[in-house]
Tab-separated table of C-alpha atoms in Angstrom:
chain	number	residue	atom	x	y	z
N	1	MET	CA	0.000	0.000	0.000
N	2	LEU	CA	2.848	2.386	0.820
N	3	ARG	CA	4.496	1.603	-2.531
N	4	LEU	CA	1.240	2.355	-4.338
N	5	TYR	CA	0.842	5.558	-2.324
N	6	SER	CA	4.383	6.614	-3.263
N	7	LEU	CA	3.829	5.756	-6.932
N	8	MET	CA	0.681	7.878	-6.969
N	9	TRP	CA	2.666	10.780	-5.502
N	10	TRP	CA	5.307	10.503	-8.228
N	11	LEU	CA	2.672	10.326	-10.970
N	12	ALA	CA	0.767	13.268	-9.510
N	13	LEU	CA	3.845	15.429	-8.906
N	14	PRO	CA	3.700	17.316	-12.264
N	15	LEU	CA	0.036	18.134	-11.626
N	16	VAL	CA	0.792	19.139	-8.036
N	17	LEU	CA	3.510	21.533	-9.200
N	18	ALA	CA	1.226	22.934	-11.906
N	19	ARG	CA	-1.481	23.536	-9.318
N	20	LEU	CA	1.106	25.214	-7.099
N	21	TRP	CA	1.965	27.607	-9.929
N	22	LEU	CA	-1.705	28.329	-10.673
N	23	ARG	CA	-2.456	29.054	-7.020
N	24	GLY	CA	0.416	31.505	-7.172
N	25	ARG	CA	-1.734	33.758	-9.360
N	26	GLN	CA	-3.822	34.694	-6.338
N	27	GLU	CA	-1.226	34.009	-3.627
N	28	PRO	CA	2.295	34.725	-4.928
N	29	GLY	CA	3.731	32.958	-1.894
N	30	TYR	CA	2.962	29.619	-3.526
N	31	ARG	CA	5.563	30.390	-6.212
N	32	ARG	CA	8.292	31.178	-3.709
N	33	HIS	CA	10.641	28.641	-2.122
N	34	TRP	CA	9.216	25.916	-4.368
N	35	ASN	CA	12.564	24.086	-4.222
N	36	GLU	CA	11.954	23.315	-0.541
N	37	ARG	CA	8.850	21.318	-1.435
N	38	LEU	CA	11.136	19.063	-3.498
N	39	GLY	CA	13.692	18.682	-0.732
N	40	LEU	CA	16.239	20.944	-2.460
N	41	TYR	CA	18.109	23.192	-0.045
N	42	GLY	CA	21.515	23.830	-1.589
N	43	ARG	CA	24.449	23.498	0.741
N	44	ARG	CA	24.077	20.932	3.481
N	45	ALA	CA	24.011	22.138	7.087
N	46	ALA	CA	27.423	22.202	8.763
N	47	ASN	CA	28.340	19.528	11.287
N	48	ASP	CA	28.595	22.088	14.071
N	49	GLU	CA	24.936	23.112	13.753
N	50	PRO	CA	23.095	23.120	17.116
N	51	VAL	CA	20.605	20.421	18.044
N	52	THR	CA	17.701	20.737	15.610
N	53	ILE	CA	14.094	20.337	16.723
N	54	TRP	CA	11.694	19.963	13.820
N	55	VAL	CA	8.174	21.330	14.304
N	56	HIS	CA	5.611	21.040	11.508
N	57	ALA	CA	2.614	23.393	11.515
N	58	VAL	CA	0.708	23.114	8.250
N	59	SER	CA	-1.029	26.507	8.107
N	60	VAL	CA	-2.142	29.536	10.109
N	61	GLY	CA	-4.156	27.787	12.832
N	62	GLU	CA	-1.519	25.173	13.564
N	63	THR	CA	1.257	27.784	13.543
N	64	ARG	CA	-0.569	29.907	16.084
N	65	ALA	CA	-1.235	26.808	18.161
N	66	ALA	CA	2.460	25.917	18.050
N	67	GLU	CA	3.552	29.272	19.481
N	68	PRO	CA	3.566	28.298	23.197
N	69	LEU	CA	5.348	25.020	22.433
N	70	VAL	CA	7.985	26.645	20.206
N	71	GLU	CA	8.676	29.335	22.804
N	72	ALA	CA	8.947	26.718	25.556
N	73	LEU	CA	11.325	24.547	23.498
N	74	LEU	CA	13.592	27.488	22.735
N	75	LYS	CA	13.678	28.352	26.417
N	76	GLN	CA	14.252	24.815	27.643
N	77	TYR	CA	16.978	24.129	25.053
N	78	PRO	CA	18.826	27.461	24.787
N	79	ARG	CA	21.561	26.116	22.494
N	80	SER	CA	19.161	24.417	20.071
N	81	ARG	CA	17.444	25.664	16.934
N	82	ILE	CA	13.982	24.940	15.559
N	83	VAL	CA	13.160	24.172	11.948
N	84	LEU	CA	9.524	25.172	11.484
N	85	THR	CA	7.866	23.725	8.388
N	86	HIS	CA	4.581	24.682	6.743
N	87	MET	CA	2.447	23.770	3.746
N	88	THR	CA	0.894	27.184	3.008
N	89	PRO	CA	2.271	30.712	2.457
N	90	THR	CA	-0.136	32.071	5.067
N	91	GLY	CA	1.216	29.611	7.616
N	92	ARG	CA	4.756	30.648	6.747
N	93	ALA	CA	3.880	34.342	7.007
N	94	THR	CA	2.278	33.736	10.398
N	95	GLY	CA	5.403	31.912	11.560
N	96	LYS	CA	7.586	34.789	10.432
N	97	ALA	CA	5.412	37.300	12.285
N	98	LEU	CA	5.479	35.233	15.472
N	99	PHE	CA	9.083	34.066	15.569
N	100	SER	CA	11.316	36.413	13.561
N	101	LYS	CA	12.476	37.866	16.896
N	102	HIS	CA	14.475	34.667	17.462
N	103	GLY	CA	16.708	35.247	14.447
N	104	ALA	CA	18.828	32.274	13.363
N	105	ARG	CA	17.482	30.087	16.166
N	106	LEU	CA	14.338	29.491	14.116
N	107	VAL	CA	14.519	28.465	10.470
N	108	GLN	CA	11.426	28.245	8.274
N	109	SER	CA	10.881	25.924	5.336
N	110	TYR	CA	8.096	24.288	3.393
N	111	LEU	CA	7.517	20.639	4.163
N	112	PRO	CA	8.675	18.470	1.250
N	113	TYR	CA	5.975	16.478	-0.521
N	114	ASP	CA	5.439	13.085	1.077
N	115	ILE	CA	7.787	11.139	-1.189
N	116	ALA	CA	10.517	9.081	0.475
N	117	LEU	CA	13.388	10.604	-1.529
N	118	LEU	CA	12.285	14.169	-0.780
N	119	VAL	CA	11.803	13.509	2.930
N	120	ARG	CA	15.241	11.848	3.105
N	121	ARG	CA	16.766	14.979	1.587
N	122	PHE	CA	15.129	17.093	4.280
N	123	ILE	CA	16.355	14.825	7.089
N	124	ARG	CA	19.919	14.674	5.701
N	125	HIS	CA	20.045	18.458	5.343
N	126	PHE	CA	18.646	19.530	8.710
N	127	GLU	CA	19.488	16.417	10.799
N	128	PRO	CA	16.581	16.863	13.238
N	129	ARG	CA	16.822	15.212	16.648
N	130	ILE	CA	13.017	14.965	16.891
N	131	CYS	CA	9.990	15.628	14.673
N	132	ILE	CA	6.937	17.254	16.273
N	133	LEU	CA	3.808	17.294	14.110
N	134	MET	CA	1.014	19.628	15.168
N	135	GLU	CA	-2.599	18.487	15.539
N	136	THR	CA	-3.608	16.218	12.631
N	137	GLU	CA	-0.614	15.906	10.300
N	138	VAL	CA	0.157	12.234	9.638
N	139	TRP	CA	2.285	11.578	6.546
N	140	PRO	CA	3.153	7.883	5.923
N	141	ASN	CA	6.473	8.383	4.109
N	142	LEU	CA	7.582	11.126	6.493
N	143	ILE	CA	6.987	8.867	9.478
N	144	ALA	CA	8.646	5.882	7.767
N	145	GLN	CA	11.763	7.900	6.871
N	146	CYS	CA	11.984	9.332	10.385
N	147	GLY	CA	11.867	5.784	11.694
N	148	ARG	CA	14.711	4.696	9.426
N	149	SER	CA	16.777	7.691	10.521
N	150	LYS	CA	16.028	7.095	14.235
N	151	VAL	CA	14.155	10.403	14.525
N	152	PRO	CA	11.278	10.034	17.027
N	153	VAL	CA	7.950	11.419	15.822
N	154	VAL	CA	5.589	13.187	18.215
N	155	LEU	CA	2.050	14.259	17.358
N	156	ALA	CA	1.393	17.240	19.642
N	157	ASN	CA	-1.889	18.962	20.430
N	158	ALA	CA	-3.469	16.061	18.574
N	159	ARG	CA	-7.109	16.039	17.598
N	160	LEU	CA	-8.923	13.407	15.572
N	161	SER	CA	-12.623	13.607	14.758
N	162	GLU	CA	-14.814	10.596	14.031
N	163	ARG	CA	-14.923	11.692	10.406
N	164	SER	CA	-11.118	11.820	10.195
N	165	LEU	CA	-10.867	8.419	11.880
N	166	ARG	CA	-13.170	6.904	9.269
N	167	LYS	CA	-11.087	8.436	6.470
N	168	ALA	CA	-7.856	7.129	8.002
N	169	ARG	CA	-9.231	3.617	8.263
N	170	ARG	CA	-9.857	3.561	4.531
N	171	PHE	CA	-6.078	3.445	4.031
N	172	GLY	CA	-5.900	0.230	6.029
N	173	ARG	CA	-2.471	-1.147	6.840
N	174	MET	CA	-0.557	1.874	5.525
N	175	MET	CA	-2.190	4.172	8.063
N	176	ARG	CA	-1.814	1.579	10.839
N	177	ASP	CA	1.902	1.307	10.075
N	178	ALA	CA	2.200	5.099	10.116
N	179	ALA	CA	0.351	5.287	13.429
N	180	GLN	CA	2.584	2.630	14.955
N	181	GLY	CA	5.619	4.636	13.829
N	182	ILE	CA	4.622	7.574	16.026
N	183	SER	CA	6.575	7.581	19.285
N	184	LEU	CA	4.127	9.718	21.262
N	185	VAL	CA	0.756	11.356	20.818
N	186	ALA	CA	-0.177	14.219	23.150
N	187	ALA	CA	-3.944	14.394	22.639
N	188	GLN	CA	-6.216	17.318	23.408
N	189	THR	CA	-9.073	15.285	24.921
N	190	ASP	CA	-9.968	11.792	26.114
N	191	ALA	CA	-12.102	11.314	22.993
N	192	ASP	CA	-9.198	12.305	20.734
N	193	ALA	CA	-6.928	9.900	22.607
N	194	GLU	CA	-9.405	7.041	22.230
N	195	ARG	CA	-9.677	7.578	18.480
N	196	VAL	CA	-5.886	7.814	18.101
N	197	ARG	CA	-5.459	4.543	19.971
N	198	ALA	CA	-7.985	2.983	17.597
N	199	LEU	CA	-5.523	3.714	14.770
N	200	GLY	CA	-2.825	1.707	16.532
N	201	VAL	CA	-0.704	4.286	18.380
N	202	ALA	CA	0.673	2.720	21.530
N	203	ASN	CA	1.902	5.730	23.525
N	204	VAL	CA	-0.957	8.218	23.946
N	205	ALA	CA	-1.368	10.809	26.703
N	206	VAL	CA	-4.066	13.426	27.264
N	207	THR	CA	-2.444	16.826	27.777
N	208	GLY	CA	-5.185	19.290	26.816
N	209	SER	CA	-5.009	21.952	24.132
N	210	ILE	CA	-1.831	24.004	23.804
N	211	LYS	CA	-3.965	26.787	22.328
N	212	PHE	CA	-5.100	27.683	25.845
N	213	ASP	CA	-1.498	28.648	26.653
N	214	VAL	CA	-1.238	31.310	23.957
N	215	VAL	CA	-0.371	34.664	25.499
N	216	VAL	CA	-2.170	37.609	23.938
N	217	PRO	CA	0.580	39.892	22.573
N	218	THR	CA	0.621	43.407	23.991
N	219	VAL	CA	1.050	44.794	20.487
N	220	ALA	CA	-2.147	43.003	19.386
N	221	LEU	CA	-4.096	44.627	22.209
N	222	ALA	CA	-2.718	48.022	21.196
N	223	THR	CA	-3.642	47.387	17.561
N	224	GLY	CA	-7.124	46.316	18.633
N	225	ALA	CA	-7.557	49.449	20.729
N	226	GLN	CA	-6.461	51.608	17.803
N	227	LEU	CA	-8.875	49.829	15.471
N	228	ARG	CA	-11.676	50.303	17.958
N	229	SER	CA	-10.928	54.019	18.155
N	230	GLN	CA	-11.120	54.183	14.354
N	231	ILE	CA	-14.523	52.439	14.490
N	232	GLY	CA	-15.909	54.588	17.278
N	233	ALA	CA	-18.657	53.837	19.778
N	234	ARG	CA	-20.921	51.852	17.442
N	235	PRO	CA	-21.559	48.144	18.260
N	236	VAL	CA	-19.260	45.644	16.496
N	237	LEU	CA	-20.216	42.097	15.537
N	238	LEU	CA	-17.160	40.125	14.424
N	239	CYS	CA	-17.558	37.127	12.127
N	240	ALA	CA	-14.119	35.503	12.316
N	241	SER	CA	-12.528	32.871	10.073
N	242	THR	CA	-15.544	32.627	7.785
N	243	ARG	CA	-15.448	30.072	4.999
N	244	GLU	CA	-16.793	29.929	1.463
N	245	GLY	CA	-20.591	29.839	1.422
N	246	GLU	CA	-20.966	31.397	4.867
N	247	GLU	CA	-20.457	35.061	4.024
N	248	GLU	CA	-23.510	35.139	1.714
N	249	LEU	CA	-25.640	33.706	4.529
N	250	ILE	CA	-24.244	36.188	7.043
N	251	LEU	CA	-24.678	39.225	4.786
N	252	ASP	CA	-28.259	38.309	3.866
N	253	ALA	CA	-29.153	37.752	7.514
N	254	TYR	CA	-27.467	41.034	8.495
N	255	LEU	CA	-29.664	42.915	6.029
N	256	GLN	CA	-32.788	41.463	7.643
N	257	ALA	CA	-31.680	41.641	11.288
N	258	ALA	CA	-32.995	44.005	13.965
N	259	LEU	CA	-29.557	44.868	15.293
N	260	PRO	CA	-28.850	47.988	17.372
N	261	SER	CA	-28.561	51.130	15.288
N	262	GLY	CA	-25.187	51.535	13.627
N	263	THR	CA	-23.976	47.975	14.230
N	264	LEU	CA	-20.817	47.350	12.215
N	265	LEU	CA	-20.343	43.899	10.703
N	266	LEU	CA	-16.643	43.018	10.793
N	267	ILE	CA	-15.939	40.007	8.546
N	268	VAL	CA	-12.551	38.270	8.521
N	269	PRO	CA	-12.467	35.482	5.903
N	270	ARG	CA	-10.353	32.461	6.755
N	271	HIS	CA	-8.482	32.510	3.442
N	272	PRO	CA	-6.892	35.717	2.088
N	273	GLN	CA	-7.494	34.814	-1.552
N	274	ARG	CA	-11.199	35.389	-0.868
N	275	PHE	CA	-10.916	38.969	0.415
N	276	ASP	CA	-11.909	40.533	-2.896
N	277	ALA	CA	-14.806	38.126	-3.415
N	278	VAL	CA	-16.274	38.884	0.025
N	279	ALA	CA	-15.939	42.634	-0.548
N	280	ALA	CA	-17.799	42.214	-3.833
N	281	MET	CA	-20.575	40.219	-2.110
N	282	ALA	CA	-21.195	43.028	0.367
N	283	ALA	CA	-21.120	45.726	-2.322
N	284	ALA	CA	-23.537	43.738	-4.494
N	285	ARG	CA	-26.040	43.875	-1.623
N	286	GLY	CA	-25.779	47.644	-1.428
N	287	LEU	CA	-23.713	47.604	1.749
N	288	ALA	CA	-21.014	50.245	2.128
N	289	VAL	CA	-17.693	48.442	2.629
N	290	GLN	CA	-14.331	49.511	3.952
N	291	ARG	CA	-11.162	47.439	4.218
N	292	ARG	CA	-8.990	47.100	7.270
N	293	SER	CA	-5.913	47.654	5.077
N	294	ALA	CA	-7.171	51.137	4.165
N	295	LEU	CA	-7.253	52.105	7.844
N	296	ASN	CA	-3.461	51.969	8.058
N	297	GLN	CA	-3.375	55.429	6.515
N	298	ALA	CA	-2.780	58.266	8.927
N	299	GLY	CA	-6.008	59.679	10.308
N	300	ALA	CA	-8.181	57.029	8.650
N	301	SER	CA	-11.401	56.005	10.346
N	302	VAL	CA	-14.464	53.907	9.640
N	303	ALA	CA	-17.065	56.117	8.011
N	304	ALA	CA	-20.460	56.457	9.654
N	305	GLU	CA	-22.177	55.057	6.557
N	306	THR	CA	-19.908	51.983	6.428
N	307	ARG	CA	-21.816	48.847	7.377
N	308	VAL	CA	-19.232	46.172	6.606
N	309	LEU	CA	-15.560	46.298	7.568
N	310	LEU	CA	-13.517	43.653	5.758
N	311	GLY	CA	-10.651	42.234	7.795
N	312	ASP	CA	-8.179	41.885	4.933
N	313	SER	CA	-4.981	41.651	6.974
N	314	MET	CA	-2.886	38.741	8.198
N	315	GLY	CA	-1.770	38.050	11.748
N	316	GLU	CA	-4.273	40.398	13.397
N	317	MET	CA	-6.919	38.015	14.696
N	318	PHE	CA	-6.237	38.916	18.323
N	319	ALA	CA	-6.619	42.594	17.383
N	320	TYR	CA	-9.965	41.879	15.712
N	321	TYR	CA	-11.193	40.072	18.810
N	322	ALA	CA	-9.987	42.943	20.992
N	323	ALA	CA	-11.917	45.459	18.859
N	324	CYS	CA	-15.288	43.662	18.805
N	325	ASP	CA	-18.196	43.386	21.230
N	326	CYS	CA	-19.107	39.778	20.430
N	327	ALA	CA	-17.643	37.201	18.080
N	328	PHE	CA	-19.044	34.518	15.815
N	329	ILE	CA	-16.558	31.766	14.916
N	330	GLY	CA	-16.814	30.709	11.269
N	331	GLY	CA	-16.597	27.338	9.606
N	332	SER	CA	-19.576	26.283	11.711
N	333	LEU	CA	-22.662	27.526	9.826
N	334	LEU	CA	-21.988	24.918	7.140
N	335	PRO	CA	-20.646	21.369	7.699
N	336	LEU	CA	-16.996	22.454	7.639
N	337	GLY	CA	-16.008	21.457	11.168
N	338	GLY	CA	-15.696	24.868	12.808
N	339	GLN	CA	-12.651	26.808	13.984
N	340	ASN	CA	-10.926	27.421	17.275
N	341	LEU	CA	-12.845	29.632	19.727
N	342	ILE	CA	-10.112	29.821	22.383
N	343	GLU	CA	-8.594	33.124	21.221
N	344	ALA	CA	-11.930	34.914	21.463
N	345	ALA	CA	-12.599	33.396	24.888
N	346	ALA	CA	-9.113	34.329	26.143
N	347	LEU	CA	-9.931	37.971	25.379
N	348	GLY	CA	-13.181	37.755	27.298
N	349	LYS	CA	-15.518	38.014	24.313
N	350	PRO	CA	-18.946	36.327	24.193
N	351	VAL	CA	-18.722	33.583	21.576
N	352	LEU	CA	-21.392	32.554	19.090
N	353	ILE	CA	-20.874	29.379	17.108
N	354	GLY	CA	-22.856	27.307	14.618
N	355	GLU	CA	-23.978	23.700	14.675
N	356	HIS	CA	-21.021	22.194	12.783
N	357	THR	CA	-18.060	21.987	15.158
N	358	PHE	CA	-16.861	18.398	14.757
N	359	ASN	CA	-13.207	19.451	14.380
N	360	PHE	CA	-13.330	21.202	17.759
N	361	ALA	CA	-16.094	19.218	19.418
N	362	GLN	CA	-14.832	18.960	23.000
N	363	VAL	CA	-13.527	22.488	23.403
N	364	THR	CA	-16.789	23.824	21.972
N	365	GLU	CA	-18.903	21.724	24.331
N	366	ASP	CA	-16.770	22.818	27.276
N	367	ALA	CA	-17.164	26.483	26.349
N	368	LEU	CA	-20.926	26.034	25.994
N	369	ALA	CA	-21.119	24.279	29.363
N	370	ALA	CA	-19.134	27.108	30.981
N	371	GLY	CA	-21.625	29.651	29.651
N	372	GLY	CA	-19.013	31.507	27.631
N	373	ALA	CA	-20.401	30.427	24.262
N	374	GLU	CA	-23.805	30.036	22.646
N	375	ARG	CA	-24.710	27.783	19.747
N	376	VAL	CA	-26.842	29.171	16.912
N	377	ALA	CA	-28.757	27.115	14.369
N	378	ASP	CA	-28.294	29.339	11.328
N	379	ALA	CA	-27.390	32.846	10.169
N	380	ALA	CA	-30.748	34.301	11.246
N	381	ALA	CA	-30.284	32.846	14.737
N	382	LEU	CA	-26.761	34.259	14.758
N	383	MET	CA	-28.087	37.772	14.161
N	384	SER	CA	-30.839	37.324	16.744
N	385	ALA	CA	-28.347	36.215	19.402
N	386	ALA	CA	-25.969	39.038	18.457
N	387	ALA	CA	-28.781	41.589	18.734
N	388	ARG	CA	-29.645	40.346	22.211
N	389	LEU	CA	-26.019	40.555	23.366
N	390	LEU	CA	-25.378	43.951	21.801
N	391	ASN	CA	-28.492	45.339	23.517
N	392	ASP	CA	-27.503	43.952	26.938
N	393	ALA	CA	-24.168	45.345	28.164
N	394	ASP	CA	-24.355	43.587	31.553
N	395	GLY	CA	-25.291	40.222	30.056
N	396	ARG	CA	-22.587	40.589	27.434
N	397	ALA	CA	-19.955	41.373	30.062
N	398	ALA	CA	-21.003	38.420	32.223
N	399	MET	CA	-20.832	36.025	29.280
N	400	GLY	CA	-17.413	37.410	28.346
N	401	GLN	CA	-16.164	36.838	31.899
N	402	ARG	CA	-17.372	33.239	31.766
N	403	ALA	CA	-15.583	32.771	28.442
N	404	GLN	CA	-12.335	34.137	29.865
N	405	GLY	CA	-12.657	32.004	32.997
N	406	PHE	CA	-13.129	28.926	30.807
N	407	ALA	CA	-9.980	29.767	28.830
N	408	ASN	CA	-7.881	30.387	31.946
N	409	GLN	CA	-9.042	27.163	33.582
N	410	HIS	CA	-7.590	24.980	30.822
N	411	ARG	CA	-4.028	26.315	30.687
N	412	GLY	CA	-0.988	24.067	31.184
N	413	ALA	CA	-0.964	21.764	28.138
N	414	THR	CA	2.426	23.044	26.962
N	415	ALA	CA	4.203	22.076	30.184
N	416	ARG	CA	2.492	18.686	30.209
N	417	THR	CA	3.534	18.049	26.597
N	418	LEU	CA	7.126	19.126	27.223
N	419	SER	CA	7.429	16.765	30.184
N	420	LEU	CA	6.552	13.808	27.919
N	421	LEU	CA	9.068	14.498	25.157
N	422	PRO	CA	12.047	12.142	24.903
N	423	PRO	CA	15.298	13.606	26.289
N	424	LEU	CA	17.059	15.977	23.900
N	425	ALA	CA	20.752	16.683	24.342
N	426	ASP	CA	21.354	20.431	24.124
């Protein structure tokens, strides 16, 4: 099965590279550093390089989630370096924004495609002492090559939904072999741990979600305060990390909703290549739109007639949460699995979330049980709940306090994960 999988990768590689080039039309980052995806790095690392810890965070969400772990590793192993790999330009940009302060101690690269030869090139070049995969990234050839090179593989902050478990089982023995090649899984919840064990991983521990340990940057709070001053006193409903198909539902419901006078709808699409499309959707409905990027100009403010503010910037999600009065978490109105609500809760914002949260099932249920979040059935219910919260300052504040208390209660996963890692000579 692994041979067939590898053959399919080789056959598909020309198409994969062509798709990479086409995606570069909208996101130029896909056309940069393409050699890294083929395991081509030029000169091999010198023998006197420090101990290398390899952390893989596929995109934006995983990179943000990795922040507490990366910071803790750099602190615990002061003479080591981290190679942080990604699959998307947005993930790489997020990593640069978070970790550029560490200089040469953190190196970024794209993960090579999951072909044995390419992964071997990566391992020979960087010589990692350990490979830490974030959340759900299981690559059969990567794990097999790490095993052959005696590089232990850890799956950190692991989550596995029932849907993902069913998909994994379709690959049969290949996925079981990959699972058995993982040295340690640090799972977010008991349910995640049970599903991971069902795949055949022997060493599984429940550590909680590292995302609870993220520290809100002071600069993000300052940016959020500045944005709020540019908006003014009007109520702000944030729809964060929205996905394709959701914005139309949200905009249509917003037009029909009985929200407080002057309520500003702040929409932050999950994927930057959709910024223009979402702006066009709002304009087509006769809604006056401004872009966050235009507010960087000196003296710029949100006009009184503006009804939709488009969050078209990267790395500012904490600032958006800081600037809003209540937050809806996207990816949950449609069956897309939802997104992480922890950042909003950590900032003490009342959280609204849709029915489809299977990718973050436990954390969502815990937030609901704590009274810091409320589930809505559809876009109309979202607007109704938002109207109630925006009209009730005391109720909104109390719900925000419950959300923040929930977030604070679950801290500590980073330290628990670190304590389980195999010893690393520094």
